Amino acid sequence: MSDELADELARASWRKASKSGSNGGDCLEVAVLSGGRVGIRDTEAPEKAPFVVRSAVWDAFVDGVKKGEFDF
């Protein structure tokens, strides 16, 4: 990971889904980054390196969630 990306991730405004509640567990946080990227991290391990994907990948994931493609 480049120093520039590491700095941006450290300063990023991370948010989690409003429906995740305040139970303190098993949530993901996302942050919009420069260059059309999105950072994704685990709230239980924010010190670990997050996944960074293009916004098109994130948009496809969100679309799939809305369509129920990941429902069990």
PDB file of N, CA and C in Angstrom:
ATOM      1  N   MET A   1       0.853  -1.167   0.000  1.00  0.00           N
ATOM      2  CA  MET A   1       0.000   0.000   0.000  1.00  0.00           C
ATOM      3  C   MET A   1       0.899   1.230   0.000  1.00  0.00           C
ATOM      4  N   SER A   2       0.565   2.177  -0.839  1.00  0.00           N
ATOM      5  CA  SER A   2       1.371   3.394  -0.918  1.00  0.00           C
ATOM      6  C   SER A   2       1.162   4.257   0.326  1.00  0.00           C
ATOM      7  N   ASP A   3       2.148   5.087   0.624  1.00  0.00           N
ATOM      8  CA  ASP A   3       2.033   6.010   1.761  1.00  0.00           C
ATOM      9  C   ASP A   3       0.863   6.968   1.570  1.00  0.00           C
ATOM     10  N   GLU A   4       0.649   7.380   0.310  1.00  0.00           N
ATOM     11  CA  GLU A   4      -0.450   8.306   0.011  1.00  0.00           C
ATOM     12  C   GLU A   4      -1.800   7.664   0.328  1.00  0.00           C
ATOM     13  N   LEU A   5      -1.985   6.420  -0.081  1.00  0.00           N
ATOM     14  CA  LEU A   5      -3.240   5.721   0.214  1.00  0.00           C
ATOM     15  C   LEU A   5      -3.381   5.479   1.710  1.00  0.00           C
ATOM     16  N   ALA A   6      -2.314   5.097   2.378  1.00  0.00           N
ATOM     17  CA  ALA A   6      -2.356   4.872   3.829  1.00  0.00           C
ATOM     18  C   ALA A   6      -2.762   6.152   4.559  1.00  0.00           C
ATOM     19  N   ASP A   7      -2.225   7.276   4.127  1.00  0.00           N
ATOM     20  CA  ASP A   7      -2.596   8.559   4.744  1.00  0.00           C
ATOM     21  C   ASP A   7      -4.068   8.880   4.510  1.00  0.00           C
ATOM     22  N   GLU A   8      -4.532   8.636   3.287  1.00  0.00           N
ATOM     23  CA  GLU A   8      -5.933   8.914   2.983  1.00  0.00           C
ATOM     24  C   GLU A   8      -6.861   8.021   3.809  1.00  0.00           C
ATOM     25  N   LEU A   9      -6.508   6.751   3.945  1.00  0.00           N
ATOM     26  CA  LEU A   9      -7.324   5.834   4.746  1.00  0.00           C
ATOM     27  C   LEU A   9      -7.353   6.254   6.214  1.00  0.00           C
ATOM     28  N   ALA A  10      -6.242   6.740   6.714  1.00  0.00           N
ATOM     29  CA  ALA A  10      -6.179   7.189   8.115  1.00  0.00           C
ATOM     30  C   ALA A  10      -7.054   8.417   8.349  1.00  0.00           C
ATOM     31  N   ARG A  11      -7.207   9.257   7.329  1.00  0.00           N
ATOM     32  CA  ARG A  11      -8.014  10.476   7.450  1.00  0.00           C
ATOM     33  C   ARG A  11      -9.453  10.294   6.983  1.00  0.00           C
ATOM     34  N   ALA A  12      -9.762   9.145   6.429  1.00  0.00           N
ATOM     35  CA  ALA A  12     -11.072   8.914   5.814  1.00  0.00           C
ATOM     36  C   ALA A  12     -12.215   9.042   6.818  1.00  0.00           C
ATOM     37  N   SER A  13     -13.355   9.414   6.301  1.00  0.00           N
ATOM     38  CA  SER A  13     -14.575   9.493   7.098  1.00  0.00           C
ATOM     39  C   SER A  13     -15.314   8.164   6.939  1.00  0.00           C
ATOM     40  N   TRP A  14     -15.130   7.270   7.909  1.00  0.00           N
ATOM     41  CA  TRP A  14     -15.718   5.935   7.856  1.00  0.00           C
ATOM     42  C   TRP A  14     -17.147   5.986   8.369  1.00  0.00           C
ATOM     43  N   ARG A  15     -18.034   5.228   7.710  1.00  0.00           N
ATOM     44  CA  ARG A  15     -19.436   5.162   8.165  1.00  0.00           C
ATOM     45  C   ARG A  15     -19.933   3.731   8.039  1.00  0.00           C
ATOM     46  N   LYS A  16     -20.905   3.417   8.878  1.00  0.00           N
ATOM     47  CA  LYS A  16     -21.517   2.088   8.793  1.00  0.00           C
ATOM     48  C   LYS A  16     -23.011   2.260   8.570  1.00  0.00           C
ATOM     49  N   ALA A  17     -23.665   1.198   8.180  1.00  0.00           N
ATOM     50  CA  ALA A  17     -25.084   1.255   7.865  1.00  0.00           C
ATOM     51  C   ALA A  17     -25.885   1.694   9.085  1.00  0.00           C
ATOM     52  N   SER A  18     -26.858   2.541   8.866  1.00  0.00           N
ATOM     53  CA  SER A  18     -27.698   3.013   9.966  1.00  0.00           C
ATOM     54  C   SER A  18     -28.488   1.863  10.586  1.00  0.00           C
ATOM     55  N   LYS A  19     -28.750   0.809   9.835  1.00  0.00           N
ATOM     56  CA  LYS A  19     -29.508  -0.327  10.352  1.00  0.00           C
ATOM     57  C   LYS A  19     -28.641  -1.322  11.112  1.00  0.00           C
ATOM     58  N   SER A  20     -27.344  -1.057  11.204  1.00  0.00           N
ATOM     59  CA  SER A  20     -26.467  -1.999  11.902  1.00  0.00           C
ATOM     60  C   SER A  20     -26.665  -1.936  13.413  1.00  0.00           C
ATOM     61  N   GLY A  21     -27.269  -0.881  13.898  1.00  0.00           N
ATOM     62  CA  GLY A  21     -27.572  -0.777  15.317  1.00  0.00           C
ATOM     63  C   GLY A  21     -26.344  -0.487  16.158  1.00  0.00           C
ATOM     64  N   SER A  22     -26.523  -0.583  17.447  1.00  0.00           N
ATOM     65  CA  SER A  22     -25.426  -0.276  18.371  1.00  0.00           C
ATOM     66  C   SER A  22     -25.012  -1.518  19.139  1.00  0.00           C
ATOM     67  N   ASN A  23     -25.162  -2.699  18.521  1.00  0.00           N
ATOM     68  CA  ASN A  23     -24.831  -3.936  19.217  1.00  0.00           C
ATOM     69  C   ASN A  23     -23.331  -4.162  19.352  1.00  0.00           C
ATOM     70  N   GLY A  24     -22.531  -3.326  18.665  1.00  0.00           N
ATOM     71  CA  GLY A  24     -21.088  -3.396  18.825  1.00  0.00           C
ATOM     72  C   GLY A  24     -20.403  -4.521  18.084  1.00  0.00           C
ATOM     73  N   GLY A  25     -21.082  -5.225  17.204  1.00  0.00           N
ATOM     74  CA  GLY A  25     -20.413  -6.334  16.543  1.00  0.00           C
ATOM     75  C   GLY A  25     -20.654  -6.437  15.064  1.00  0.00           C
ATOM     76  N   ASP A  26     -19.848  -7.227  14.423  1.00  0.00           N
ATOM     77  CA  ASP A  26     -19.995  -7.678  13.045  1.00  0.00           C
ATOM     78  C   ASP A  26     -20.559  -6.659  12.060  1.00  0.00           C
ATOM     79  N   CYS A  27     -19.899  -5.544  11.930  1.00  0.00           N
ATOM     80  CA  CYS A  27     -20.332  -4.526  10.979  1.00  0.00           C
ATOM     81  C   CYS A  27     -19.176  -4.191  10.044  1.00  0.00           C
ATOM     82  N   LEU A  28     -19.530  -3.712   8.886  1.00  0.00           N
ATOM     83  CA  LEU A  28     -18.554  -3.170   7.959  1.00  0.00           C
ATOM     84  C   LEU A  28     -18.714  -1.667   7.932  1.00  0.00           C
ATOM     85  N   GLU A  29     -17.606  -0.993   7.684  1.00  0.00           N
ATOM     86  CA  GLU A  29     -17.626   0.449   7.491  1.00  0.00           C
ATOM     87  C   GLU A  29     -17.085   0.731   6.105  1.00  0.00           C
ATOM     88  N   VAL A  30     -17.578   1.793   5.494  1.00  0.00           N
ATOM     89  CA  VAL A  30     -17.100   2.194   4.175  1.00  0.00           C
ATOM     90  C   VAL A  30     -16.681   3.649   4.209  1.00  0.00           C
ATOM     91  N   ALA A  31     -15.779   3.996   3.305  1.00  0.00           N
ATOM     92  CA  ALA A  31     -15.330   5.378   3.166  1.00  0.00           C
ATOM     93  C   ALA A  31     -15.117   5.657   1.687  1.00  0.00           C
ATOM     94  N   VAL A  32     -15.632   6.778   1.225  1.00  0.00           N
ATOM     95  CA  VAL A  32     -15.410   7.209  -0.151  1.00  0.00           C
ATOM     96  C   VAL A  32     -13.999   7.805  -0.210  1.00  0.00           C
ATOM     97  N   LEU A  33     -13.211   7.347  -1.168  1.00  0.00           N
ATOM     98  CA  LEU A  33     -11.834   7.782  -1.314  1.00  0.00           C
ATOM     99  C   LEU A  33     -11.643   8.507  -2.644  1.00  0.00           C
ATOM    100  N   SER A  34     -10.510   9.105  -2.814  1.00  0.00           N
ATOM    101  CA  SER A  34     -10.203   9.795  -4.066  1.00  0.00           C
ATOM    102  C   SER A  34     -10.037   8.786  -5.200  1.00  0.00           C
ATOM    103  N   GLY A  35     -10.067   9.287  -6.412  1.00  0.00           N
ATOM    104  CA  GLY A  35      -9.836   8.440  -7.570  1.00  0.00           C
ATOM    105  C   GLY A  35     -10.925   7.426  -7.836  1.00  0.00           C
ATOM    106  N   GLY A  36     -12.144   7.675  -7.366  1.00  0.00           N
ATOM    107  CA  GLY A  36     -13.243   6.758  -7.603  1.00  0.00           C
ATOM    108  C   GLY A  36     -13.100   5.436  -6.880  1.00  0.00           C
ATOM    109  N   ARG A  37     -12.536   5.471  -5.681  1.00  0.00           N
ATOM    110  CA  ARG A  37     -12.338   4.253  -4.895  1.00  0.00           C
ATOM    111  C   ARG A  37     -13.183   4.292  -3.635  1.00  0.00           C
ATOM    112  N   VAL A  38     -13.418   3.107  -3.071  1.00  0.00           N
ATOM    113  CA  VAL A  38     -14.157   2.952  -1.819  1.00  0.00           C
ATOM    114  C   VAL A  38     -13.351   2.033  -0.914  1.00  0.00           C
ATOM    115  N   GLY A  39     -13.187   2.444   0.338  1.00  0.00           N
ATOM    116  CA  GLY A  39     -12.523   1.605   1.327  1.00  0.00           C
ATOM    117  C   GLY A  39     -13.576   0.848   2.127  1.00  0.00           C
ATOM    118  N   ILE A  40     -13.272  -0.408   2.463  1.00  0.00           N
ATOM    119  CA  ILE A  40     -14.188  -1.254   3.223  1.00  0.00           C
ATOM    120  C   ILE A  40     -13.389  -1.898   4.346  1.00  0.00           C
ATOM    121  N   ARG A  41     -13.861  -1.743   5.603  1.00  0.00           N
ATOM    122  CA  ARG A  41     -13.143  -2.346   6.716  1.00  0.00           C
ATOM    123  C   ARG A  41     -14.104  -2.938   7.736  1.00  0.00           C
ATOM    124  N   ASP A  42     -13.565  -3.810   8.571  1.00  0.00           N
ATOM    125  CA  ASP A  42     -14.305  -4.486   9.632  1.00  0.00           C
ATOM    126  C   ASP A  42     -14.254  -3.606  10.881  1.00  0.00           C
ATOM    127  N   THR A  43     -15.404  -3.304  11.477  1.00  0.00           N
ATOM    128  CA  THR A  43     -15.424  -2.455  12.667  1.00  0.00           C
ATOM    129  C   THR A  43     -14.709  -3.100  13.846  1.00  0.00           C
ATOM    130  N   GLU A  44     -14.626  -4.438  13.850  1.00  0.00           N
ATOM    131  CA  GLU A  44     -13.955  -5.120  14.951  1.00  0.00           C
ATOM    132  C   GLU A  44     -12.433  -5.128  14.797  1.00  0.00           C
ATOM    133  N   ALA A  45     -11.933  -4.743  13.624  1.00  0.00           N
ATOM    134  CA  ALA A  45     -10.485  -4.747  13.389  1.00  0.00           C
ATOM    135  C   ALA A  45     -10.083  -3.552  12.525  1.00  0.00           C
ATOM    136  N   PRO A  46     -10.373  -2.332  12.987  1.00  0.00           N
ATOM    137  CA  PRO A  46     -10.072  -1.156  12.161  1.00  0.00           C
ATOM    138  C   PRO A  46      -8.580  -0.941  11.931  1.00  0.00           C
ATOM    139  N   GLU A  47      -7.741  -1.596  12.717  1.00  0.00           N
ATOM    140  CA  GLU A  47      -6.297  -1.444  12.549  1.00  0.00           C
ATOM    141  C   GLU A  47      -5.765  -2.268  11.368  1.00  0.00           C
ATOM    142  N   LYS A  48      -6.547  -3.213  10.889  1.00  0.00           N
ATOM    143  CA  LYS A  48      -6.134  -4.024   9.741  1.00  0.00           C
ATOM    144  C   LYS A  48      -6.365  -3.251   8.443  1.00  0.00           C
ATOM    145  N   ALA A  49      -5.575  -3.575   7.453  1.00  0.00           N
ATOM    146  CA  ALA A  49      -5.702  -2.894   6.159  1.00  0.00           C
ATOM    147  C   ALA A  49      -7.072  -3.176   5.556  1.00  0.00           C
ATOM    148  N   PRO A  50      -7.768  -2.135   5.141  1.00  0.00           N
ATOM    149  CA  PRO A  50      -9.088  -2.335   4.529  1.00  0.00           C
ATOM    150  C   PRO A  50      -8.960  -2.790   3.083  1.00  0.00           C
ATOM    151  N   PHE A  51     -10.047  -3.299   2.553  1.00  0.00           N
ATOM    152  CA  PHE A  51     -10.139  -3.558   1.120  1.00  0.00           C
ATOM    153  C   PHE A  51     -10.377  -2.218   0.453  1.00  0.00           C
ATOM    154  N   VAL A  52      -9.793  -2.019  -0.700  1.00  0.00           N
ATOM    155  CA  VAL A  52     -10.037  -0.820  -1.492  1.00  0.00           C
ATOM    156  C   VAL A  52     -10.452  -1.285  -2.884  1.00  0.00           C
ATOM    157  N   VAL A  53     -11.649  -0.840  -3.300  1.00  0.00           N
ATOM    158  CA  VAL A  53     -12.194  -1.245  -4.591  1.00  0.00           C
ATOM    159  C   VAL A  53     -12.605  -0.013  -5.386  1.00  0.00           C
ATOM    160  N   ARG A  54     -12.737  -0.211  -6.701  1.00  0.00           N
ATOM    161  CA  ARG A  54     -13.262   0.876  -7.536  1.00  0.00           C
ATOM    162  C   ARG A  54     -14.731   1.107  -7.181  1.00  0.00           C
ATOM    163  N   SER A  55     -15.197   2.315  -7.369  1.00  0.00           N
ATOM    164  CA  SER A  55     -16.588   2.622  -7.029  1.00  0.00           C
ATOM    165  C   SER A  55     -17.556   1.770  -7.844  1.00  0.00           C
ATOM    166  N   ALA A  56     -17.199   1.376  -9.063  1.00  0.00           N
ATOM    167  CA  ALA A  56     -18.075   0.526  -9.870  1.00  0.00           C
ATOM    168  C   ALA A  56     -18.267  -0.836  -9.203  1.00  0.00           C
ATOM    169  N   VAL A  57     -17.231  -1.352  -8.570  1.00  0.00           N
ATOM    170  CA  VAL A  57     -17.336  -2.633  -7.859  1.00  0.00           C
ATOM    171  C   VAL A  57     -18.274  -2.471  -6.668  1.00  0.00           C
ATOM    172  N   TRP A  58     -18.099  -1.400  -5.904  1.00  0.00           N
ATOM    173  CA  TRP A  58     -18.964  -1.135  -4.753  1.00  0.00           C
ATOM    174  C   TRP A  58     -20.410  -0.971  -5.208  1.00  0.00           C
ATOM    175  N   ASP A  59     -20.628  -0.210  -6.277  1.00  0.00           N
ATOM    176  CA  ASP A  59     -21.984   0.012  -6.783  1.00  0.00           C
ATOM    177  C   ASP A  59     -22.644  -1.306  -7.196  1.00  0.00           C
ATOM    178  N   ALA A  60     -21.884  -2.198  -7.832  1.00  0.00           N
ATOM    179  CA  ALA A  60     -22.425  -3.500  -8.227  1.00  0.00           C
ATOM    180  C   ALA A  60     -22.792  -4.330  -7.000  1.00  0.00           C
ATOM    181  N   PHE A  61     -21.968  -4.271  -5.960  1.00  0.00           N
ATOM    182  CA  PHE A  61     -22.269  -4.985  -4.720  1.00  0.00           C
ATOM    183  C   PHE A  61     -23.555  -4.453  -4.089  1.00  0.00           C
ATOM    184  N   VAL A  62     -23.663  -3.143  -3.960  1.00  0.00           N
ATOM    185  CA  VAL A  62     -24.862  -2.535  -3.371  1.00  0.00           C
ATOM    186  C   VAL A  62     -26.098  -2.887  -4.184  1.00  0.00           C
ATOM    187  N   ASP A  63     -25.987  -2.858  -5.496  1.00  0.00           N
ATOM    188  CA  ASP A  63     -27.108  -3.228  -6.353  1.00  0.00           C
ATOM    189  C   ASP A  63     -27.524  -4.676  -6.097  1.00  0.00           C
ATOM    190  N   GLY A  64     -26.554  -5.569  -5.966  1.00  0.00           N
ATOM    191  CA  GLY A  64     -26.849  -6.970  -5.675  1.00  0.00           C
ATOM    192  C   GLY A  64     -27.535  -7.149  -4.335  1.00  0.00           C
ATOM    193  N   VAL A  65     -27.105  -6.387  -3.346  1.00  0.00           N
ATOM    194  CA  VAL A  65     -27.739  -6.451  -2.020  1.00  0.00           C
ATOM    195  C   VAL A  65     -29.197  -6.022  -2.123  1.00  0.00           C
ATOM    196  N   LYS A  66     -29.424  -4.918  -2.805  1.00  0.00           N
ATOM    197  CA  LYS A  66     -30.794  -4.416  -2.944  1.00  0.00           C
ATOM    198  C   LYS A  66     -31.699  -5.403  -3.677  1.00  0.00           C
ATOM    199  N   LYS A  67     -31.145  -6.154  -4.597  1.00  0.00           N
ATOM    200  CA  LYS A  67     -31.911  -7.139  -5.373  1.00  0.00           C
ATOM    201  C   LYS A  67     -32.037  -8.475  -4.653  1.00  0.00           C
ATOM    202  N   GLY A  68     -31.400  -8.608  -3.491  1.00  0.00           N
ATOM    203  CA  GLY A  68     -31.506  -9.847  -2.723  1.00  0.00           C
ATOM    204  C   GLY A  68     -30.599 -10.965  -3.209  1.00  0.00           C
ATOM    205  N   GLU A  69     -29.604 -10.639  -4.018  1.00  0.00           N
ATOM    206  CA  GLU A  69     -28.720 -11.659  -4.570  1.00  0.00           C
ATOM    207  C   GLU A  69     -27.894 -12.392  -3.517  1.00  0.00           C
ATOM    208  N   PHE A  70     -27.750 -11.826  -2.333  1.00  0.00           N
ATOM    209  CA  PHE A  70     -26.928 -12.439  -1.301  1.00  0.00           C
ATOM    210  C   PHE A  70     -27.761 -12.973  -0.140  1.00  0.00           C
ATOM    211  N   ASP A  71     -29.074 -12.961  -0.289  1.00  0.00           N
ATOM    212  CA  ASP A  71     -29.952 -13.471   0.753  1.00  0.00           C
ATOM    213  C   ASP A  71     -29.817 -14.993   0.845  1.00  0.00           C
ATOM    214  N   PHE A  72     -29.877 -15.490   2.048  1.00  0.00           N
ATOM    215  CA  PHE A  72     -29.785 -16.930   2.260  1.00  0.00           C
ATOM    216  C   PHE A  72     -31.154 -17.508   2.500  1.00  0.00           C
TER     217      PHE A  72
END
